[in-house]
Coordinates of C-alpha atoms in Angstrom, one line a residue:
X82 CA -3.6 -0.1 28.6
X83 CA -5.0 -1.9 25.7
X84 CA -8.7 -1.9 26.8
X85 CA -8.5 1.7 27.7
X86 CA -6.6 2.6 24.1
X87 CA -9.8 1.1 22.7
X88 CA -12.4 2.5 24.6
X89 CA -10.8 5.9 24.2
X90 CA -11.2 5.2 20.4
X91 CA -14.4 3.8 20.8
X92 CA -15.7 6.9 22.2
X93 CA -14.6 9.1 19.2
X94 CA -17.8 8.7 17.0
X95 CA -15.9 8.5 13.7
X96 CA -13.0 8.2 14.2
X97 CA -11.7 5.5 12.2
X98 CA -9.7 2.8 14.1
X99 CA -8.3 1.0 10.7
X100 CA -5.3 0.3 12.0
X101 CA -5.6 -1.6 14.8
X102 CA -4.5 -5.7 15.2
X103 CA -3.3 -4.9 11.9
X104 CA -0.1 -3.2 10.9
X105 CA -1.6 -2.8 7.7
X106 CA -3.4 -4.9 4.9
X107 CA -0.6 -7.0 4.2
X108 CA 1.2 -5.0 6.3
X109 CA 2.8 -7.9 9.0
X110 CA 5.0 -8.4 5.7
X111 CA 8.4 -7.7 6.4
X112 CA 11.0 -7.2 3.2
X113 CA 13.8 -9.1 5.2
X114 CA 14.0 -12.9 5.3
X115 CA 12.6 -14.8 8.6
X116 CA 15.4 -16.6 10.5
X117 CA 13.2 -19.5 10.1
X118 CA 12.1 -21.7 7.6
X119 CA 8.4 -23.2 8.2
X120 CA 7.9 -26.5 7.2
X121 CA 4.0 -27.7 6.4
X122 CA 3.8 -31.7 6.6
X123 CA 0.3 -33.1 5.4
X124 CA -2.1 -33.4 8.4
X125 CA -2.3 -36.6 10.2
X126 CA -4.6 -35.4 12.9
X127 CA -6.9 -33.3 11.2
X128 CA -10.1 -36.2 10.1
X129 CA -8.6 -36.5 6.3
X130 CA -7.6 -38.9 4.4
X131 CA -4.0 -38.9 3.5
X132 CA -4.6 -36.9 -0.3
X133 CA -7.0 -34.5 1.1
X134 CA -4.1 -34.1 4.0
X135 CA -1.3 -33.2 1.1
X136 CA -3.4 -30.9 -0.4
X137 CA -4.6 -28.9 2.7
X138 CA -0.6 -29.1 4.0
X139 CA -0.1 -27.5 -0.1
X140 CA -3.0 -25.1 0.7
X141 CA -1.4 -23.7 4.2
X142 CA 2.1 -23.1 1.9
X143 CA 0.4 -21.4 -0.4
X144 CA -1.0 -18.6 2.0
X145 CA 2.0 -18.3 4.1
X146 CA 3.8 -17.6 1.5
X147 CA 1.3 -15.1 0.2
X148 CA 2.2 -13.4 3.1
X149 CA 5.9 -13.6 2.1
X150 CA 6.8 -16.1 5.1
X151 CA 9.8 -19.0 3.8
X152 CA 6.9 -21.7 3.9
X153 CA 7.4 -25.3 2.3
X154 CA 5.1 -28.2 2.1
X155 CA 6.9 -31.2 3.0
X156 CA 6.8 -34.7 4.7
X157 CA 10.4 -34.5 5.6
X158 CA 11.4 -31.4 7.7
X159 CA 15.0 -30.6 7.9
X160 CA 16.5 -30.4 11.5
X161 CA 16.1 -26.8 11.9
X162 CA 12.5 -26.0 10.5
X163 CA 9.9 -24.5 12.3
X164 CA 6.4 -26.4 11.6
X165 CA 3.1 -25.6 11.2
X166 CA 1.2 -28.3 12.6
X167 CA -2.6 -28.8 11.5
X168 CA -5.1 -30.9 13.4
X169 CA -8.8 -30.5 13.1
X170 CA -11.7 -31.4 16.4
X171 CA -15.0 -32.8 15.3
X172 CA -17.9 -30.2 16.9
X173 CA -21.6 -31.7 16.4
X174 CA -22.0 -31.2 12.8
X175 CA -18.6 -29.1 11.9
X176 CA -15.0 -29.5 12.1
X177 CA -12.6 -26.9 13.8
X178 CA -9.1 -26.7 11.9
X179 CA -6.5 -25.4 14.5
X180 CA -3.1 -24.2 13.7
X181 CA 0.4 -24.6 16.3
X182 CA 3.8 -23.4 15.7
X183 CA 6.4 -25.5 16.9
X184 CA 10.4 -24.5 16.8
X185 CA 12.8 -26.6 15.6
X186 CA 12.7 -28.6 18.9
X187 CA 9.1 -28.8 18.3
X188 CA 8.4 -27.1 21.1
X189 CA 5.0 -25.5 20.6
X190 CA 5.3 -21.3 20.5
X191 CA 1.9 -20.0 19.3
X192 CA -1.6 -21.2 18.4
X193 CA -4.2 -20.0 16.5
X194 CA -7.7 -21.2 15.0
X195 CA -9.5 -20.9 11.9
X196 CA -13.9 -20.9 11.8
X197 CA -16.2 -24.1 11.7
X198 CA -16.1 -25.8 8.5
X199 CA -19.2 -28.1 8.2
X200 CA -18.2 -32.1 8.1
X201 CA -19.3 -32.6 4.7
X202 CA -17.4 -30.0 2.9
X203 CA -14.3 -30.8 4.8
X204 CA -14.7 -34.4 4.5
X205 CA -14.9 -33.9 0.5
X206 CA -11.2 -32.2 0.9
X207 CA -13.1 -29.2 -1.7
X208 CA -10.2 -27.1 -3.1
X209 CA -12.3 -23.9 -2.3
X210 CA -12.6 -25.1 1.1
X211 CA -9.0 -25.5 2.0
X212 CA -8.0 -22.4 0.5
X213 CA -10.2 -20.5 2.5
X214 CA -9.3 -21.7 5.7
X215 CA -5.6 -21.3 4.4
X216 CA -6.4 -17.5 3.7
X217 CA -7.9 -17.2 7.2
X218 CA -5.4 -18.7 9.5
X219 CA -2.0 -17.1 7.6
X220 CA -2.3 -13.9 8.7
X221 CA -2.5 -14.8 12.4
X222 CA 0.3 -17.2 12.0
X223 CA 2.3 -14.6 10.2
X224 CA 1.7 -12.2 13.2
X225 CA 2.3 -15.2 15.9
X226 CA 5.4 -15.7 14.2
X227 CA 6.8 -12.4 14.2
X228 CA 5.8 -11.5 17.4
X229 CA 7.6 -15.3 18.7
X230 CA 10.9 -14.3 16.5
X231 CA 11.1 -10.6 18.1
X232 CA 10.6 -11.5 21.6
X233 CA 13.3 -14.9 21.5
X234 CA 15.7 -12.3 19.7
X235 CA 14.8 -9.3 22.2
X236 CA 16.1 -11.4 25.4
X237 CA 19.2 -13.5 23.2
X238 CA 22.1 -13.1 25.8
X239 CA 24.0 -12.5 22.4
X240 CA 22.2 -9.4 21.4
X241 CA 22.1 -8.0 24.8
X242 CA 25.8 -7.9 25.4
X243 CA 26.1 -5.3 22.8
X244 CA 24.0 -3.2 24.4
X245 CA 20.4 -1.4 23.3
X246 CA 20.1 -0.8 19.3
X247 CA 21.0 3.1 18.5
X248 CA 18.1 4.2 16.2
X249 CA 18.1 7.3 14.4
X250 CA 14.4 8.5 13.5
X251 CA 15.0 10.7 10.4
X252 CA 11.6 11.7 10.4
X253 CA 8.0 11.0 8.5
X254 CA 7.3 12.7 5.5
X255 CA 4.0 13.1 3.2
X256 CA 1.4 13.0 5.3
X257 CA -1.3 15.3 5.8
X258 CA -2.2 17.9 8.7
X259 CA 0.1 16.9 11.4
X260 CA 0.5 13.2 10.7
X261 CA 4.8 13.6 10.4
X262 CA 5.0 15.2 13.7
X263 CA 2.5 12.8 15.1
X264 CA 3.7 9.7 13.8
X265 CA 7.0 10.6 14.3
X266 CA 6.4 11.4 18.1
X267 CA 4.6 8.1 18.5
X268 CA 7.3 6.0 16.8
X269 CA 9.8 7.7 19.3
X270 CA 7.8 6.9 22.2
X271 CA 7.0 3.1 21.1
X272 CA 10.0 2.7 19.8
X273 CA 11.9 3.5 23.1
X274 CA 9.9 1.1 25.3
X275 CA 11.3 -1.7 22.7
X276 CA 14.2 -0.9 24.1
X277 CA 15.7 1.4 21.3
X278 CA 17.7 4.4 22.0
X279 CA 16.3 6.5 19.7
X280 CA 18.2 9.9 18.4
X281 CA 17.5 12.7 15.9
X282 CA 21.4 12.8 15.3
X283 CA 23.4 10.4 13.3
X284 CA 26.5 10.3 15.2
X285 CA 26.3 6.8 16.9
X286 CA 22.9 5.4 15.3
X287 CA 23.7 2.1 14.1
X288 CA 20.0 1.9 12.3
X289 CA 17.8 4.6 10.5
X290 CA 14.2 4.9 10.4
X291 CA 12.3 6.8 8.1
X292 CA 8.6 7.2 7.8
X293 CA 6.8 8.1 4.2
X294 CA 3.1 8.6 3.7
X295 CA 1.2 8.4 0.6
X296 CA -2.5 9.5 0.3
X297 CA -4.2 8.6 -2.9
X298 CA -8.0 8.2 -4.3
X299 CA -9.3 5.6 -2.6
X300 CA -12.8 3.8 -3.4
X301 CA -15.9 7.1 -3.1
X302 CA -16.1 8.8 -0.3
X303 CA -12.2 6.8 1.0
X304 CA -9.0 8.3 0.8
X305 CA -6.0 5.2 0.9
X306 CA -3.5 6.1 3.3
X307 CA -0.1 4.0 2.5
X308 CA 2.1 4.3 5.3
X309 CA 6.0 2.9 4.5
X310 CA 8.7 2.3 7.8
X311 CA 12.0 2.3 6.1
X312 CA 14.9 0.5 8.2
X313 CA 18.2 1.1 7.0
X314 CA 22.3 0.4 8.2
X315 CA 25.1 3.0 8.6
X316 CA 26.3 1.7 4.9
X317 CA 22.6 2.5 3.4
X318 CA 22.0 -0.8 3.0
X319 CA 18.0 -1.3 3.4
X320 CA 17.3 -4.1 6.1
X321 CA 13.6 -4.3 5.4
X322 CA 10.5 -2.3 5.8
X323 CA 7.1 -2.4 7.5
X324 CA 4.4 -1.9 5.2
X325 CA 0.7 -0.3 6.4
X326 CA -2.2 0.1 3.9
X327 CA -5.9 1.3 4.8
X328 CA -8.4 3.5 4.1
X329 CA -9.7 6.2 6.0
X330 CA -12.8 8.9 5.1
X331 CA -12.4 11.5 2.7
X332 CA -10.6 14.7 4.5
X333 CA -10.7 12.6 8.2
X334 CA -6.8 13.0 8.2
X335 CA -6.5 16.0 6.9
X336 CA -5.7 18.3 10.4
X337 CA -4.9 16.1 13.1
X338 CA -4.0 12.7 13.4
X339 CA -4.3 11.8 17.3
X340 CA -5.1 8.5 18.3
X341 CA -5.1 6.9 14.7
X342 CA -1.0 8.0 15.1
X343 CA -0.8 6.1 18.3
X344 CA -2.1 2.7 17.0
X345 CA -0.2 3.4 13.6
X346 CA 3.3 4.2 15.7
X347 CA 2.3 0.9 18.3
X348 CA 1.3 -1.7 15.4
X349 CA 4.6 -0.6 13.7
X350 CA 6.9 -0.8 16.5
X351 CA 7.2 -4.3 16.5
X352 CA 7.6 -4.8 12.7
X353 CA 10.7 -2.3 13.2
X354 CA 11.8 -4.6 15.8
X355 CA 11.5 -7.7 14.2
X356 CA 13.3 -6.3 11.1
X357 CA 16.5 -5.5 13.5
X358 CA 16.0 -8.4 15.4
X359 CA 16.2 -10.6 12.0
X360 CA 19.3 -8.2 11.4
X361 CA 21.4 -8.9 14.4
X362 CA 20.7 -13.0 13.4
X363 CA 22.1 -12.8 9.9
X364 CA 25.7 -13.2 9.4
X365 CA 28.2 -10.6 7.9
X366 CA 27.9 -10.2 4.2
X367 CA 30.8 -12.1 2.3
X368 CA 33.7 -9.6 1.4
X369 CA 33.7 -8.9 -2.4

């Protein structure tokens, strides 16, 4: 389904695809504490001496939580952290940094890679160097991590007993031609196939979602299309939101939305999930 999503884009001339792999900019942030806390221990694998190790490990932190993640650098992980483990393979004349999640059983979850760094600059542990192989692997991990959370959450026995999540979609508003009613139709559909039963009613829905779309100025000839998921409780209490940022062609937007609704609606989907999913973990706020 994937491969034919993108060839049907592919085959739309213009069409801008900006939001696909990525919910957004920045957009994998999610305004809701993780239920995990990842731990970043200096490197003992990765060909550095033990400083350069400490300030790579500091590096990683920095980045994650750039991307708002509850990252710590630390030698001493407490029982239930999640870590980020770094090791680095020697290939020819460059050095590969690679990048595993393990849970708090250190069982590994995800993997990711970052590109070739040549031996010399990584052996000299340069600042500049670290940071941008930091920059490059935290978005992934953020995304590994989210998608890991949501699917462990989607199949807890816990969460299933209580049956499938009651959604009310109160609508998109703000955006131009027929992005509401297109987003909005999408989100339905993607939604329901997280296993959401989604309703336009509010009788029942123990969440709300609600879509709002700014378009602004963006840099000539670029309009920037801001694209907010709000996820709220039957008290009003906001649970978090899933955040999308890109820009698209002057006008391109401006009648109808098609595709670029379908990959907004599918990228989003699992943010929305993940944000209810991190719901159902927390406990009960403390009476006042």
């Amino acid at each position: 389904m994937l491969a034919l999503l993108l060839a049907a884009l592919a085959g739309c001339g213009d069409l801008p695809q900006p939001y696909r792999g990525r919910p957004g900019g920045l957009a994998d942030r999610l305004a809701v504490p993780l239920a995990v806390r990842l731990a970043v221990p200096p490197p003992g694998e990765a060909l550095l001496p033990e400083s350069s190790a400490a300030a790579l490990a500091e590096a990683v932190t920095g980045a994650l939580q750039a991307q708002e993640l509850p990252a710590v650098a630390t030698a001493t992980p407490l029982p239930l952290d999640w870590l980020v483990e770094v090791t680095a393979e020697r290939q020819g004349q460059a050095v590969r940094p690679r990048f595993r999640l393990l849970d708090a059983d250190r069982r590994p979850q995800a993997s990711t890679e970052a590109q070739p760094v040549p031996v010399r600059d990584w052996a000299e542990g340069r600042p500049e160097v670290f940071a941008r192989v930091a920059a490059e692997a935290a978005p992934a991990l953020t995304r590994l991590l989210l998608q890991v959370e949501a699917a462990r959450k989607q199949t807890d026995p816990g969460s299933l007993a209580a049956g499938p999540p009651r959604l009310r979609l109160a609508g998109v508003r703000g955006a131009p031609g027929d992005g509401n009613a297109a987003l909005a139709g999408r989100m339905r559909d993607f939604l329901g196939n997280q296993g959401f039963v989604v309703q336009e009613a509010a009788d029942g829905a123990q969440y709300a979602l609600e879509g709002e779309v700014a378009v602004v100025p963006g840099t000539p000839g670029n309009q920037r299309v801001e694209i907010q998921w709000i996820v709220s409780r039957r008290d009003g209490h906001e649970l978090g939101r899933v955040v999308q940022v890109n820009e698209v062609p002057q006008g391109r937007l401006a009648r109808l939305w098609g595709d670029v609704a379908y990959v907004v609606a599918e990228e989003a989907a699992d943010g929305v999930r993940t944000v209810v999913a991190n719901a159902q973990a927390a406990p009960p706020p403390a009476a006042e």
